[in-house]
XYZ file of C-alpha atoms in Angstrom:
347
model
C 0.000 0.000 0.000
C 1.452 3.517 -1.420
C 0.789 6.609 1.332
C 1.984 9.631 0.672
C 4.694 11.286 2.876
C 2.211 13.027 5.464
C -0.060 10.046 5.821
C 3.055 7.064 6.228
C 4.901 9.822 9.058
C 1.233 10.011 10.790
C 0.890 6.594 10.963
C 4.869 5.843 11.772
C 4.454 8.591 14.670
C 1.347 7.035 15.985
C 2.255 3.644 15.835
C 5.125 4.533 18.010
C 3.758 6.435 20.571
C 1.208 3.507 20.839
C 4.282 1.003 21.234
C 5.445 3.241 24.034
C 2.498 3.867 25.664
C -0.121 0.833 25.133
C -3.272 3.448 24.641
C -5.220 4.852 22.153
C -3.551 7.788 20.186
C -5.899 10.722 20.109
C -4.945 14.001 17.610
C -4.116 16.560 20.268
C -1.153 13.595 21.556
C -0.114 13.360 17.972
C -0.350 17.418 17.256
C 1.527 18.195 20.654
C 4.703 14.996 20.452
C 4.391 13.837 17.031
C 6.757 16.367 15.761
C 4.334 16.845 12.079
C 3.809 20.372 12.293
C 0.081 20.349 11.631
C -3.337 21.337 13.357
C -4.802 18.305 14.939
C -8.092 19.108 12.771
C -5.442 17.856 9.366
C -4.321 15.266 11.693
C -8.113 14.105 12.355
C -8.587 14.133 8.542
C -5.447 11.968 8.020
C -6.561 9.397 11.008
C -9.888 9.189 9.298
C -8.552 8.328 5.911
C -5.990 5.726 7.237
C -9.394 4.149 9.107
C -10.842 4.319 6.231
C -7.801 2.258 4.778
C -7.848 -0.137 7.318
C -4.428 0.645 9.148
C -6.283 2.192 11.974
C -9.049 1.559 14.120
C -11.358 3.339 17.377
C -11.191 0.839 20.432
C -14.569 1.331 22.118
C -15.845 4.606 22.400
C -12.602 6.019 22.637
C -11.459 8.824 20.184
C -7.844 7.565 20.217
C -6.533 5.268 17.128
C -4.835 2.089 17.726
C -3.024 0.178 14.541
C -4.080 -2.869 12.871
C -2.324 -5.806 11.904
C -2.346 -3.990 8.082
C -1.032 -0.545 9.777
C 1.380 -2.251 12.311
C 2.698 -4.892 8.835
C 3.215 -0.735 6.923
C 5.153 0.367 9.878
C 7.066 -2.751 9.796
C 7.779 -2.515 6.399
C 8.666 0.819 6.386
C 10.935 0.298 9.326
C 12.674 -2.404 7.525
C 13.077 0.151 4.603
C 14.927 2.404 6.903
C 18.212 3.773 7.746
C 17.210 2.996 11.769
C 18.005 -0.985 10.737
C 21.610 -0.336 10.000
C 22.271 1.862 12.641
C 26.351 1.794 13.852
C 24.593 1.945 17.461
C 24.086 -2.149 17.267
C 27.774 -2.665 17.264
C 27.423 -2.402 21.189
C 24.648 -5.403 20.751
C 26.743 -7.278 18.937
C 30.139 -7.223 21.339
C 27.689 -8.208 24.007
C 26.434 -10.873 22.339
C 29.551 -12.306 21.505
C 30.560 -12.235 24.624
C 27.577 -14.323 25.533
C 27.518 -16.844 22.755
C 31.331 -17.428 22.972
C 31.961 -21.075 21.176
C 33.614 -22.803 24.193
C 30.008 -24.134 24.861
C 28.337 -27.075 23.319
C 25.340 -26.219 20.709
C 22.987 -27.506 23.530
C 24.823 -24.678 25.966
C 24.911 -22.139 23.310
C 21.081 -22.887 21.751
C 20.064 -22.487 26.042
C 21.715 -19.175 26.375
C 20.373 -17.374 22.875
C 16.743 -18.553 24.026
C 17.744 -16.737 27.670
C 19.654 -13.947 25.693
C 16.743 -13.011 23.853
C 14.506 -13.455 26.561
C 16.531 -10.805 28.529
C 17.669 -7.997 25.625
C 13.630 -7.905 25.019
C 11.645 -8.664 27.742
C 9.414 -11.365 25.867
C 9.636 -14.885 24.953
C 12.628 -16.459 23.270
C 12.487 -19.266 21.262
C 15.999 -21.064 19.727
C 15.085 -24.605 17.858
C 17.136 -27.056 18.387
C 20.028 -27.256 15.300
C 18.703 -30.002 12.845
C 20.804 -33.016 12.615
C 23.127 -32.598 9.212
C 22.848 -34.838 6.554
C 26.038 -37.357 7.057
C 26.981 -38.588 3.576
C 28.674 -41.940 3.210
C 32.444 -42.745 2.772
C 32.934 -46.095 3.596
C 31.457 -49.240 5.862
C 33.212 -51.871 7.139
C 31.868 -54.681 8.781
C 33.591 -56.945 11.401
C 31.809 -60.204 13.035
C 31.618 -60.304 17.002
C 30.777 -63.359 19.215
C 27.291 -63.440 19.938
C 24.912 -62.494 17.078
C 26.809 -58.733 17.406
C 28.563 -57.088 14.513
C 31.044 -53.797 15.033
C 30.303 -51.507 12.285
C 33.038 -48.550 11.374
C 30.987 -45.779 9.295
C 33.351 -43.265 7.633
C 30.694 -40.224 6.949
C 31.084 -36.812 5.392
C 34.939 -36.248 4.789
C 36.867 -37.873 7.102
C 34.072 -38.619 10.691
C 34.800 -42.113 11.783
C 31.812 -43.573 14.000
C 31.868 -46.971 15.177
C 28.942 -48.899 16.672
C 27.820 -52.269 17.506
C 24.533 -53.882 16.390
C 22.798 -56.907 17.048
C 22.013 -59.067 14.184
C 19.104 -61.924 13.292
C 22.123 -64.431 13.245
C 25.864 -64.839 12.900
C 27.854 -64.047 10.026
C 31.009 -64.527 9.045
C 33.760 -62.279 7.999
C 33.663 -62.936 4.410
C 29.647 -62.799 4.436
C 30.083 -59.358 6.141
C 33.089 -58.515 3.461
C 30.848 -58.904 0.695
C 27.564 -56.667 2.205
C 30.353 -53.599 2.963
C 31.431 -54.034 -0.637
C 28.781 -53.934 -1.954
C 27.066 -50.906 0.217
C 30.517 -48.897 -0.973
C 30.059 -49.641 -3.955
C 25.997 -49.155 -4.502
C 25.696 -46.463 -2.356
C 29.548 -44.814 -2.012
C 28.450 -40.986 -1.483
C 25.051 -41.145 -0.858
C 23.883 -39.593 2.552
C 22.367 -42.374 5.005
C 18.912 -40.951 4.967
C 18.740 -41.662 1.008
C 20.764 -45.459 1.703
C 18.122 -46.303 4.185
C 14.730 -45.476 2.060
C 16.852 -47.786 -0.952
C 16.851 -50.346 1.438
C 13.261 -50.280 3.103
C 12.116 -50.144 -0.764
C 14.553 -53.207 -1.340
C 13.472 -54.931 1.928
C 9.021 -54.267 -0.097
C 10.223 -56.590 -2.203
C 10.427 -60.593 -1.823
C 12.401 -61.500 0.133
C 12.261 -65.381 -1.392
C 13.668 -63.477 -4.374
C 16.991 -62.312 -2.949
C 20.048 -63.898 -2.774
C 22.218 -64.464 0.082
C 24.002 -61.508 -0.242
C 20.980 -59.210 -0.276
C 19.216 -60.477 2.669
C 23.006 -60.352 4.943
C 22.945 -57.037 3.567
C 19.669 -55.757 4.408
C 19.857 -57.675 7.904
C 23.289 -55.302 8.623
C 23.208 -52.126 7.040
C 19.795 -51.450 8.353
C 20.598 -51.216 11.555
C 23.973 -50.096 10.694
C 23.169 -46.759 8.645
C 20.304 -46.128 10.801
C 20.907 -42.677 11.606
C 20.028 -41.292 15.392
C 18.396 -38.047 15.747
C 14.996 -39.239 13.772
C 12.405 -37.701 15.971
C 10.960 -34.733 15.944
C 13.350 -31.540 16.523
C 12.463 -29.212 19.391
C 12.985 -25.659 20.943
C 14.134 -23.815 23.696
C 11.332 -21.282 25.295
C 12.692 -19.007 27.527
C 11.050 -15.239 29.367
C 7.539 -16.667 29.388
C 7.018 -14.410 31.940
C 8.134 -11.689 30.587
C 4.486 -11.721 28.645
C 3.158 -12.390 31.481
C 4.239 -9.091 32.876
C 3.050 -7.234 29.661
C 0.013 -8.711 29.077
C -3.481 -6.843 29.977
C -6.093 -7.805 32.403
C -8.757 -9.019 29.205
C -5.966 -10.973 27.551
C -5.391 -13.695 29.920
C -7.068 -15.801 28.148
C -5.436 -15.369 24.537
C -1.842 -15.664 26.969
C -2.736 -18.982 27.952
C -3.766 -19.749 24.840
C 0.028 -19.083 23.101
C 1.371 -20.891 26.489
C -0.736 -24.182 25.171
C 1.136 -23.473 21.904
C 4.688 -23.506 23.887
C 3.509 -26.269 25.559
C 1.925 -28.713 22.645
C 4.896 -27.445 20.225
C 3.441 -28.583 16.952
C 2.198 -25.192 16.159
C 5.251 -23.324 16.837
C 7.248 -26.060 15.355
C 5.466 -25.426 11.634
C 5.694 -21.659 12.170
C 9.395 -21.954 12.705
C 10.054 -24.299 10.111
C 8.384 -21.792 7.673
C 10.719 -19.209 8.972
C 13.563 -21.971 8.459
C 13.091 -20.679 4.481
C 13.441 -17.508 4.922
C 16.318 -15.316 3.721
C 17.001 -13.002 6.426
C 14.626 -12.009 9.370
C 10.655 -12.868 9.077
C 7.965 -11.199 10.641
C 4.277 -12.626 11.336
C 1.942 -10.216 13.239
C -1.074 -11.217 14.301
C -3.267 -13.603 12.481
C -0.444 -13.827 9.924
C 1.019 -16.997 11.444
C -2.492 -18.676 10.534
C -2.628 -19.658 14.052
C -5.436 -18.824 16.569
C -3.085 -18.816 19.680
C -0.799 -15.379 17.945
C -3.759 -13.709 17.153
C -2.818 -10.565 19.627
C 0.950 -11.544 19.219
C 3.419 -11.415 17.035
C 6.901 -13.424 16.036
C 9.911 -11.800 14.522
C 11.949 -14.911 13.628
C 15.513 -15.902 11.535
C 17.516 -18.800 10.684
C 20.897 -19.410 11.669
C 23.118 -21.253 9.641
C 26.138 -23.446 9.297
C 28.117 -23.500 6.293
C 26.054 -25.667 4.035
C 22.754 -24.104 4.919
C 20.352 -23.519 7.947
C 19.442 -25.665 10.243
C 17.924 -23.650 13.055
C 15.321 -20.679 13.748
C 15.521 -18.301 16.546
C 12.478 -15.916 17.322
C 11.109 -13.529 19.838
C 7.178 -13.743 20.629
C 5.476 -10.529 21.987
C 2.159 -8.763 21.825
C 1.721 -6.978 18.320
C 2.517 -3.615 19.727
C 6.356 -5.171 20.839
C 8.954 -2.347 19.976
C 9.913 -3.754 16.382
C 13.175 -1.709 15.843
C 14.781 -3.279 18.859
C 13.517 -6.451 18.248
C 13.904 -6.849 14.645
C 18.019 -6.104 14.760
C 18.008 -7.981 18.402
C 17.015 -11.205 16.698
C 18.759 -10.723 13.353
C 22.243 -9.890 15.384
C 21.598 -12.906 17.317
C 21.297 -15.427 14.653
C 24.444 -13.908 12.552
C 26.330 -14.353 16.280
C 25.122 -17.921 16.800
C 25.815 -19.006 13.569
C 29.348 -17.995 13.779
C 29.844 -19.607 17.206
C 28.535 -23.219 15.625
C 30.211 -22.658 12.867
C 33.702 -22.368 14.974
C 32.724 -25.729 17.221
């Protein structure tokens, strides 16, 4: 939506004094601390037409404007459009986040304290989910039998990992039964990453099994459990500041609060919204009913991947009411993902 230059610092000036204050904006607040230089009879005109619009609307019987989700996603836009997102003053942010997400922690440590970082530099929730396990691409496999129905495995992945593990097979094999299946597992599948190895073999195993031949059916018996990768289930997150919205919530939105805590809780909901933000190139922003999820209706997420050097494999957000101050937030979260990529990226 186009607004001329009057109309978009109006509704930039209100929005903002509405962040800071949490009430209706009235014209005489606007004409007095807006800094527009016009009678608050033109600023009544302007509020109408941007009613009118749909970016503002009257709570009540009140004669103050509040935004809605269409004028808060302008100011957002706007914002992002500005010369206040690259502002030299973040350089403090990020020494002090460096300082916090130093990489002599584990990615469990350092995933905890950008949920709690976040939590603290906004004063509303902070979400960090859980780094996805990276595809592990096959080298070489090398079986070797053990006494007791148990086979040690040695898994060369990616360029030069060496895992070793211990299965338990349907029966004993011997070492030049076991020879053969790691031969031919290099040699099918040399390259491939285990995910893609494992489907070849469940579509493998559909088949008869009458049909095989012996070295098939040792090989499906092994590798199965061999290249069976851990990590399967479902990734999580890391909530923390709950309370923080808590704190800022209002006495008639209880109920939509506990609501979004039901969505922390039952994570399946925040788990899609975050993987959409997974595809995003840069920060994201849903406000409101954007997410396309009842719980955020009064709330909104400003969300961005972080990344390791083949792609991202995390999300970190902040969740606040609609009205959260969007130029902190917005850099606060961006900063932070640039910083905790570059800490897992030295680990």
């Amino acid at each position: 939506m186009e607004l001329n230059e009057r109309k978009q610092r109006l509704l930039m000036a209100l929005v903002e004094r509405h962040i800071r204050d949490g009430q209706p904006v009235g014209s005489k607040t606007l004409a007095q601390g807006g800094g527009l230089a016009v009678s608050p009879a033109t600023i009544r005109n302007i509020m109408a037409e941007l009613e009118d619009l749909g970016l503002l609307i009257s709570p009540h019987t009140s004669a103050g404007r509040v935004p809605t989700e269409r004028g808060y996603r302008l100011y957002v836009d706007t914002l992002l459009a500005s010369s206040a997102m690259r502002s030299p003053d973040h350089q403090q942010l990020r020494d002090e986040l460096r300082q916090l997400l130093a990489p002599d922690q584990s990615p469990q440590e350092l995933v905890s304290q950008a949920s709690r970082t976040l939590a603290e530099l906004t004063r509303m929730a902070g979400l960090v989910a859980a780094p996805r396990r990276q595809v592990s691409t096959l080298r070489q496999v090398e079986f070797l039998p053990l006494s007791g129905q148990r086979v040690l495995v040695i898994l060369v992945v990616n360029r030069s990992e060496v895992q070793n593990r211990i299965i338990h097979t349907a029966r004993e094999y011997d070492e030049s039964e076991l020879r053969q299946a790691a031969n031919y597992i290099n040699y099918t599948y040399g390259g491939c990453d285990l995910d893609a190895i494992c489907d070849g073999l469940l579509s493998t195993m559909a088949a008869d099994r009458a049909q095989m031949d012996a070295l098939m059916r040792t090989t499906l018996d092994v590798a199965g459990q061999a290249l069976r990768q851990s990590g399967d289930e479902e990734s999580d997150y890391v909530v923390s500041g709950e309370s923080n919205l808590l704190d800022s919530a209002e006495a008639d939105s209880i109920d939509k609060l506990r609501d979004l805590f039901n969505a922390f809780n039952h994570k399946r909901d925040i788990l899609h919204l975050l993987e959409r933000s997974m595809k995003a190139d840069g920060v994201q922003i849903f406000i409101g009913r954007e997410s396309g999820y009842q719980p955020f209706e009064e709330y909104s997420l400003v969300s961005a991947p972080y990344r390791l050097e083949n792609g991202p494999v995390g999300v970190l957000a902040v969740v606040g009411p609609t009205r959260m101050d969007y130029e902190k937030v917005i850099p606060t979260v961006d900063i932070t993902a640039r910083i905790l990529s570059a800490a897992l990226n030295q680990l």
